[in-house]
Amino acid sequence: QVQLVESGGGLVQAGGSLRLSCAASGSDFSDNAMGWYRQAPGKQREWVARIWSGGFTKYADSVKGRFTISRGNVKDTVYLQMNSLKPEDTGVYYCNAVPPSDYWGQGTQVTVSS
């Protein structure tokens, strides 16, 4: 069974920081680019960041300069450091391959208050 487990979300004030973690299991994701996605209430899920072999990264314009994606050395782990958070960053955050598989985890809720 493929599992994608996100954690680290919470409620923070605007300008605050959060660090999200993703653990992928059941399949080997090491040969794939990994990324973070988010979905605000009533809106479509959108891609946020990706990382691939050699540590190369790319970000959506909306988070560029504020978010940093990284990959762990053990198992299949991915992190998202989020700084200078804004209310518009609020949503459920998911990890997945890039391009994504058809399976999504439960996500982790990020709420940024103004």
C-alpha positions as a Markdown table, in Angstrom:
| # | Residue | x | y | z |
|---|---|---|---|---|
| 1 | Gln | 0.0 | 0.0 | 0.0 |
| 2 | Val | 1.4 | 3.4 | -1.0 |
| 3 | Gln | 1.3 | 5.9 | 1.8 |
| 4 | Leu | 2.0 | 9.7 | 1.8 |
| 5 | Val | 1.8 | 11.1 | 5.3 |
| 6 | Glu | 2.1 | 14.9 | 5.8 |
| 7 | Ser | 2.6 | 16.5 | 9.2 |
| 8 | Gly | 3.7 | 19.8 | 10.8 |
| 9 | Gly | 0.7 | 22.0 | 9.9 |
| 10 | Gly | -1.0 | 24.3 | 12.4 |
| 11 | Leu | -2.3 | 27.7 | 13.2 |
| 12 | Val | 0.1 | 30.6 | 13.0 |
| 13 | Gln | 0.0 | 34.4 | 12.8 |
| 14 | Ala | 0.8 | 36.2 | 9.6 |
| 15 | Gly | 4.6 | 36.6 | 9.4 |
| 16 | Gly | 5.2 | 33.3 | 11.2 |
| 17 | Ser | 6.9 | 30.1 | 10.1 |
| 18 | Leu | 6.1 | 26.4 | 9.9 |
| 19 | Arg | 8.0 | 23.4 | 8.8 |
| 20 | Leu | 6.1 | 20.6 | 7.1 |
| 21 | Ser | 7.3 | 17.0 | 6.8 |
| 22 | Cys | 6.3 | 14.3 | 4.3 |
| 23 | Ala | 7.0 | 10.6 | 4.7 |
| 24 | Ala | 6.4 | 8.4 | 1.6 |
| 25 | Ser | 6.2 | 4.7 | 2.1 |
| 26 | Gly | 5.1 | 1.6 | 0.2 |
| 27 | Ser | 6.9 | 2.6 | -2.9 |
| 28 | Asp | 10.4 | 3.9 | -3.7 |
| 29 | Phe | 10.1 | 7.6 | -4.6 |
| 30 | Ser | 13.9 | 8.1 | -4.8 |
| 31 | Asp | 13.9 | 8.1 | -8.6 |
| 32 | Asn | 11.2 | 10.7 | -8.9 |
| 33 | Ala | 10.9 | 14.4 | -8.4 |
| 34 | Met | 8.9 | 15.2 | -5.3 |
| 35 | Gly | 6.8 | 18.2 | -4.5 |
| 36 | Trp | 4.3 | 20.0 | -2.4 |
| 37 | Tyr | 0.8 | 21.0 | -3.4 |
| 38 | Arg | -1.9 | 22.9 | -1.5 |
| 39 | Gln | -5.6 | 23.4 | -1.7 |
| 40 | Ala | -7.5 | 26.3 | -0.2 |
| 41 | Pro | -11.2 | 25.8 | 0.7 |
| 42 | Gly | -13.4 | 25.9 | -2.4 |
| 43 | Lys | -10.4 | 26.1 | -4.7 |
| 44 | Gln | -8.4 | 23.8 | -6.9 |
| 45 | Arg | -5.3 | 22.1 | -5.7 |
| 46 | Glu | -2.2 | 23.9 | -6.9 |
| 47 | Trp | 1.5 | 23.0 | -7.2 |
| 48 | Val | 3.8 | 24.9 | -4.8 |
| 49 | Ala | 7.3 | 23.5 | -5.0 |
| 50 | Arg | 9.4 | 20.6 | -6.4 |
| 51 | Ile | 12.8 | 19.1 | -5.8 |
| 52 | Trp | 14.7 | 16.6 | -8.0 |
| 53 | Ser | 18.0 | 14.8 | -8.4 |
| 54 | Gly | 21.0 | 16.9 | -7.3 |
| 55 | Gly | 18.9 | 19.1 | -5.1 |
| 56 | Phe | 17.5 | 21.3 | -7.8 |
| 57 | Thr | 14.3 | 23.1 | -6.8 |
| 58 | Lys | 11.6 | 25.2 | -8.4 |
| 59 | Tyr | 8.8 | 27.2 | -6.8 |
| 60 | Ala | 5.5 | 28.8 | -7.7 |
| 61 | Asp | 5.7 | 32.5 | -8.0 |
| 62 | Ser | 3.4 | 33.0 | -5.0 |
| 63 | Val | 5.8 | 31.4 | -2.6 |
| 64 | Lys | 9.2 | 32.2 | -4.2 |
| 65 | Gly | 11.6 | 33.6 | -1.6 |
| 66 | Arg | 9.5 | 32.5 | 1.3 |
| 67 | Phe | 9.3 | 28.7 | 1.1 |
| 68 | Thr | 12.2 | 26.2 | 0.9 |
| 69 | Ile | 11.8 | 22.5 | -0.2 |
| 70 | Ser | 14.3 | 19.9 | 0.8 |
| 71 | Arg | 14.7 | 16.2 | 0.7 |
| 72 | Gly | 15.9 | 14.0 | 3.6 |
| 73 | Asn | 18.7 | 11.4 | 3.4 |
| 74 | Val | 16.8 | 8.6 | 5.1 |
| 75 | Lys | 13.7 | 6.8 | 3.7 |
| 76 | Asp | 11.6 | 9.0 | 1.4 |
| 77 | Thr | 11.2 | 12.2 | 3.2 |
| 78 | Val | 10.5 | 15.7 | 2.0 |
| 79 | Tyr | 10.3 | 19.0 | 3.9 |
| 80 | Leu | 8.8 | 22.4 | 3.3 |
| 81 | Gln | 10.1 | 25.3 | 5.4 |
| 82 | Met | 7.6 | 28.1 | 5.2 |
| 83 | Asn | 8.6 | 31.6 | 6.3 |
| 84 | Ser | 6.8 | 35.0 | 6.2 |
| 85 | Leu | 3.5 | 33.2 | 6.0 |
| 86 | Lys | 0.5 | 35.1 | 4.7 |
| 87 | Pro | -3.3 | 34.5 | 5.1 |
| 88 | Glu | -3.5 | 33.5 | 1.5 |
| 89 | Asp | -1.1 | 30.6 | 2.3 |
| 90 | Thr | -4.0 | 29.0 | 4.2 |
| 91 | Gly | -5.0 | 25.5 | 3.0 |
| 92 | Val | -4.4 | 21.8 | 3.1 |
| 93 | Tyr | -0.8 | 20.9 | 2.1 |
| 94 | Tyr | 0.0 | 17.7 | 0.3 |
| 95 | Cys | 3.2 | 16.0 | -0.8 |
| 96 | Asn | 3.4 | 13.8 | -3.9 |
| 97 | Ala | 5.6 | 13.0 | -6.9 |
| 98 | Val | 6.0 | 15.5 | -9.7 |
| 99 | Pro | 4.0 | 14.9 | -11.8 |
| 100 | Pro | 1.7 | 13.5 | -9.1 |
| 101 | Ser | 0.5 | 9.9 | -8.8 |
| 102 | Asp | -3.3 | 9.3 | -8.5 |
| 103 | Tyr | -3.0 | 8.7 | -4.8 |
| 104 | Trp | -3.1 | 11.5 | -2.3 |
| 105 | Gly | -2.5 | 11.5 | 1.4 |
| 106 | Gln | -4.6 | 13.2 | 4.1 |
| 107 | Gly | -2.7 | 16.4 | 3.9 |
| 108 | Thr | -1.9 | 18.7 | 6.8 |
| 109 | Gln | -3.9 | 21.9 | 7.5 |
| 110 | Val | -2.1 | 25.2 | 7.5 |
| 111 | Thr | -4.0 | 28.2 | 8.8 |
| 112 | Val | -2.5 | 31.7 | 8.8 |
| 113 | Ser | -4.4 | 34.4 | 10.7 |
| 114 | Ser | -4.2 | 38.1 | 10.0 |
